[in-house]
Amino acid sequence: MTKEELLELIVSWENLPYLLCEITKTPEYYLMLMEIALYNRNKKSWRAAYLIDKINDNYPILLNPFLNEMIDQVKIEKSHSKKRHFLKLISQNELPPEQQGFILDFCMKTFTSAKEDLAVRVHAMQVLYNISEKEPELKPEILALIEYEMENHSSAGIVSRGRKLAEKLRMQIR
């Protein structure tokens, strides 16, 4: 299968179960899928990010070599769908230490941006919490940020995840 064929196949939802099976068996297909997700500008290329997200559920180790590239790409990504999946995947993995400063700043801006989609903001909030687990001195600042956003820019998703994370942070700060 070529990258072009893979891109054609991911356009149809009916092909996704077949692709999940084939991609997990063939490492070069995963590499092609990752290239499509990260760098292809086709409108439907966000489905590659979706597939990577689904593959990550059972094979998280496959993502590790691409985590830095994904973090670099999220800086410039215009597609909200890709950004949503990338931040979700970033939140589920150990951050490379050299990227932690950037991703902290990026997620603070993203979480507090009214221009960002709700799911993107929720995943950014999760990344902030995860960083506070490694950098406990950030807990009060992240708690204050979550509480502010829940109070002033609330939505069901922000409030739901925010309550859970704020409760954990309060318990850890005591």
mmCIF file of C-alpha atoms in Angstrom:
data_model
loop_
_atom_site.group_PDB
_atom_site.id
_atom_site.type_symbol
_atom_site.label_atom_id
_atom_site.label_comp_id
_atom_site.label_asym_id
_atom_site.label_seq_id
_atom_site.Cartn_x
_atom_site.Cartn_y
_atom_site.Cartn_z
ATOM 1 C CA MET A 1 0.000 0.000 0.000
ATOM 2 C CA THR A 2 1.314 3.466 -0.856
ATOM 3 C CA LYS A 3 0.788 6.664 1.115
ATOM 4 C CA GLU A 4 -1.662 7.855 -1.546
ATOM 5 C CA GLU A 5 -3.649 4.617 -1.299
ATOM 6 C CA LEU A 6 -3.674 4.896 2.473
ATOM 7 C CA LEU A 7 -4.977 8.456 2.253
ATOM 8 C CA GLU A 8 -7.727 7.294 -0.116
ATOM 9 C CA LEU A 9 -8.680 4.478 2.252
ATOM 10 C CA ILE A 10 -8.924 6.651 5.363
ATOM 11 C CA VAL A 11 -11.462 8.897 3.645
ATOM 12 C CA SER A 12 -14.120 6.194 4.080
ATOM 13 C CA TRP A 13 -15.168 5.258 7.625
ATOM 14 C CA GLU A 14 -15.989 1.735 6.453
ATOM 15 C CA ASN A 15 -12.283 1.102 5.860
ATOM 16 C CA LEU A 16 -11.135 2.052 9.351
ATOM 17 C CA PRO A 17 -11.475 -1.385 11.018
ATOM 18 C CA TYR A 18 -9.519 -2.977 8.165
ATOM 19 C CA LEU A 19 -6.879 -0.244 8.362
ATOM 20 C CA LEU A 20 -6.507 -0.584 12.122
ATOM 21 C CA CYS A 21 -5.714 -4.251 11.656
ATOM 22 C CA GLU A 22 -3.324 -3.764 8.727
ATOM 23 C CA ILE A 23 -1.463 -0.807 10.193
ATOM 24 C CA THR A 24 -0.748 -2.538 13.495
ATOM 25 C CA LYS A 25 0.703 -5.526 11.607
ATOM 26 C CA THR A 26 2.877 -3.499 9.234
ATOM 27 C CA PRO A 27 5.270 -0.910 10.716
ATOM 28 C CA GLU A 28 5.809 0.955 7.426
ATOM 29 C CA TYR A 29 2.050 1.579 7.235
ATOM 30 C CA TYR A 30 2.160 3.184 10.676
ATOM 31 C CA LEU A 31 4.990 5.417 9.495
ATOM 32 C CA MET A 32 2.974 6.448 6.425
ATOM 33 C CA LEU A 33 -0.091 7.078 8.585
ATOM 34 C CA MET A 34 1.961 9.248 10.925
ATOM 35 C CA GLU A 35 3.345 11.253 7.991
ATOM 36 C CA ILE A 36 -0.192 11.838 6.718
ATOM 37 C CA ALA A 37 -1.388 12.905 10.172
ATOM 38 C CA LEU A 38 1.512 15.237 10.800
ATOM 39 C CA TYR A 39 2.187 16.809 7.425
ATOM 40 C CA ASN A 40 -0.596 16.220 4.918
ATOM 41 C CA ARG A 41 -2.914 19.175 4.287
ATOM 42 C CA ASN A 42 -5.761 17.163 2.750
ATOM 43 C CA LYS A 43 -9.067 18.015 4.502
ATOM 44 C CA LYS A 44 -9.567 14.352 5.424
ATOM 45 C CA SER A 45 -6.024 13.830 6.730
ATOM 46 C CA TRP A 46 -7.335 14.413 10.267
ATOM 47 C CA ARG A 47 -8.637 10.841 10.038
ATOM 48 C CA ALA A 48 -5.030 9.681 10.118
ATOM 49 C CA ALA A 49 -4.713 11.398 13.508
ATOM 50 C CA TYR A 50 -7.949 9.671 14.552
ATOM 51 C CA LEU A 51 -6.509 6.284 13.548
ATOM 52 C CA ILE A 52 -3.283 6.961 15.426
ATOM 53 C CA ASP A 53 -5.383 7.815 18.477
ATOM 54 C CA LYS A 54 -7.227 4.479 18.170
ATOM 55 C CA ILE A 55 -3.997 2.545 17.607
ATOM 56 C CA ASN A 56 -2.481 4.263 20.639
ATOM 57 C CA ASP A 57 -5.193 2.702 22.825
ATOM 58 C CA ASN A 58 -3.661 -0.753 22.299
ATOM 59 C CA TYR A 59 -0.123 0.002 21.092
ATOM 60 C CA PRO A 60 1.055 3.162 22.872
ATOM 61 C CA ILE A 61 4.716 2.336 22.324
ATOM 62 C CA LEU A 62 4.329 2.972 18.590
ATOM 63 C CA LEU A 63 3.827 6.688 19.223
ATOM 64 C CA ASN A 64 6.980 7.258 21.295
ATOM 65 C CA PRO A 65 9.390 7.906 18.389
ATOM 66 C CA PHE A 66 7.002 10.533 16.992
ATOM 67 C CA LEU A 67 6.094 12.436 20.141
ATOM 68 C CA ASN A 68 8.600 15.271 19.574
ATOM 69 C CA GLU A 69 7.406 15.691 15.990
ATOM 70 C CA MET A 70 3.803 15.755 17.177
ATOM 71 C CA ILE A 71 4.599 18.437 19.744
ATOM 72 C CA ASP A 72 6.418 20.464 17.082
ATOM 73 C CA GLN A 73 3.461 20.093 14.719
ATOM 74 C CA VAL A 74 0.863 21.144 17.273
ATOM 75 C CA LYS A 75 2.626 24.543 17.367
ATOM 76 C CA ILE A 76 1.591 25.274 13.788
ATOM 77 C CA GLU A 77 -1.405 22.997 13.216
ATOM 78 C CA LYS A 78 -4.456 24.762 11.807
ATOM 79 C CA SER A 79 -6.864 21.809 11.851
ATOM 80 C CA HIS A 80 -8.822 21.741 15.107
ATOM 81 C CA SER A 81 -9.461 18.022 14.601
ATOM 82 C CA LYS A 82 -5.771 17.207 14.322
ATOM 83 C CA LYS A 83 -4.925 19.505 17.207
ATOM 84 C CA ARG A 84 -7.552 17.750 19.347
ATOM 85 C CA HIS A 85 -6.088 14.313 18.639
ATOM 86 C CA PHE A 86 -2.489 15.490 19.005
ATOM 87 C CA LEU A 87 -3.144 17.083 22.404
ATOM 88 C CA LYS A 88 -5.030 14.002 23.556
ATOM 89 C CA LEU A 89 -2.095 11.811 22.548
ATOM 90 C CA ILE A 90 0.386 14.205 24.152
ATOM 91 C CA SER A 91 -1.671 14.108 27.364
ATOM 92 C CA GLN A 92 -1.461 10.310 27.417
ATOM 93 C CA ASN A 93 2.309 10.155 27.098
ATOM 94 C CA GLU A 94 5.384 11.200 29.039
ATOM 95 C CA LEU A 95 6.535 14.612 27.854
ATOM 96 C CA PRO A 96 10.113 14.899 26.634
ATOM 97 C CA PRO A 97 11.882 17.182 29.156
ATOM 98 C CA GLU A 98 13.176 19.477 26.417
ATOM 99 C CA GLN A 99 9.585 20.121 25.245
ATOM 100 C CA GLN A 100 8.007 20.682 28.649
ATOM 101 C CA GLY A 101 8.519 24.478 28.750
ATOM 102 C CA PHE A 102 7.028 24.988 25.313
ATOM 103 C CA ILE A 103 4.058 22.681 25.881
ATOM 104 C CA LEU A 104 3.308 24.335 29.240
ATOM 105 C CA ASP A 105 3.142 27.773 27.613
ATOM 106 C CA PHE A 106 1.252 26.460 24.583
ATOM 107 C CA CYS A 107 -1.358 24.663 26.703
ATOM 108 C CA MET A 108 -1.892 27.673 28.961
ATOM 109 C CA LYS A 109 -2.609 29.824 25.918
ATOM 110 C CA THR A 110 -4.743 27.133 24.300
ATOM 111 C CA PHE A 111 -6.733 26.361 27.447
ATOM 112 C CA THR A 112 -7.595 30.025 27.975
ATOM 113 C CA SER A 113 -8.346 30.807 24.317
ATOM 114 C CA ALA A 114 -11.981 31.314 23.390
ATOM 115 C CA LYS A 115 -10.988 30.699 19.754
ATOM 116 C CA GLU A 116 -10.056 27.082 20.401
ATOM 117 C CA ASP A 117 -12.538 24.243 20.171
ATOM 118 C CA LEU A 118 -13.797 22.881 23.470
ATOM 119 C CA ALA A 119 -12.140 19.457 23.132
ATOM 120 C CA VAL A 120 -8.803 21.078 22.302
ATOM 121 C CA ARG A 121 -9.086 23.213 25.445
ATOM 122 C CA VAL A 122 -10.017 20.226 27.607
ATOM 123 C CA HIS A 123 -6.992 18.232 26.408
ATOM 124 C CA ALA A 124 -4.764 21.275 26.988
ATOM 125 C CA MET A 125 -6.101 21.419 30.567
ATOM 126 C CA GLN A 126 -5.200 17.745 31.034
ATOM 127 C CA VAL A 127 -1.671 18.370 29.764
ATOM 128 C CA LEU A 128 -1.325 21.234 32.265
ATOM 129 C CA TYR A 129 -2.394 18.952 35.086
ATOM 130 C CA ASN A 130 0.054 16.280 33.919
ATOM 131 C CA ILE A 131 2.889 18.806 33.922
ATOM 132 C CA SER A 132 1.967 19.812 37.480
ATOM 133 C CA GLU A 133 2.478 16.200 38.500
ATOM 134 C CA LYS A 134 6.127 16.535 37.430
ATOM 135 C CA GLU A 135 6.486 20.160 38.597
ATOM 136 C CA PRO A 136 4.496 20.417 41.876
ATOM 137 C CA GLU A 137 5.324 24.108 42.345
ATOM 138 C CA LEU A 138 2.990 24.809 39.379
ATOM 139 C CA LYS A 139 -0.036 23.237 41.084
ATOM 140 C CA PRO A 140 -1.418 26.443 42.681
ATOM 141 C CA GLU A 141 -1.108 28.386 39.413
ATOM 142 C CA ILE A 142 -2.747 25.634 37.361
ATOM 143 C CA LEU A 143 -5.509 25.226 39.957
ATOM 144 C CA ALA A 144 -6.212 28.978 39.824
ATOM 145 C CA LEU A 145 -6.280 28.870 36.025
ATOM 146 C CA ILE A 146 -8.714 25.930 35.970
ATOM 147 C CA GLU A 147 -10.984 27.575 38.549
ATOM 148 C CA TYR A 148 -10.959 30.857 36.607
ATOM 149 C CA GLU A 149 -11.861 29.145 33.330
ATOM 150 C CA MET A 150 -14.641 27.112 34.978
ATOM 151 C CA GLU A 151 -16.110 30.271 36.457
ATOM 152 C CA ASN A 152 -15.688 32.646 33.530
ATOM 153 C CA HIS A 153 -15.658 30.528 30.366
ATOM 154 C CA SER A 154 -17.553 27.477 31.418
ATOM 155 C CA SER A 155 -18.926 24.764 29.233
ATOM 156 C CA ALA A 156 -19.957 21.261 30.170
ATOM 157 C CA GLY A 157 -16.617 19.788 29.076
ATOM 158 C CA ILE A 158 -14.475 22.373 30.851
ATOM 159 C CA VAL A 159 -16.518 22.099 34.047
ATOM 160 C CA SER A 160 -16.603 18.287 34.008
ATOM 161 C CA ARG A 161 -12.859 17.769 33.553
ATOM 162 C CA GLY A 162 -12.035 20.933 35.489
ATOM 163 C CA ARG A 163 -13.870 19.788 38.616
ATOM 164 C CA LYS A 164 -12.031 16.470 38.642
ATOM 165 C CA LEU A 165 -8.624 18.026 38.098
ATOM 166 C CA ALA A 166 -9.254 20.918 40.513
ATOM 167 C CA GLU A 167 -10.283 18.474 43.222
ATOM 168 C CA LYS A 168 -7.079 16.473 42.739
ATOM 169 C CA LEU A 169 -4.988 19.631 42.770
ATOM 170 C CA ARG A 170 -6.647 20.917 45.970
ATOM 171 C CA MET A 171 -5.942 17.605 47.695
ATOM 172 C CA GLN A 172 -2.313 17.645 46.551
ATOM 173 C CA ILE A 173 -1.715 21.277 47.560
ATOM 174 C CA ARG A 174 -2.894 20.722 51.166
#
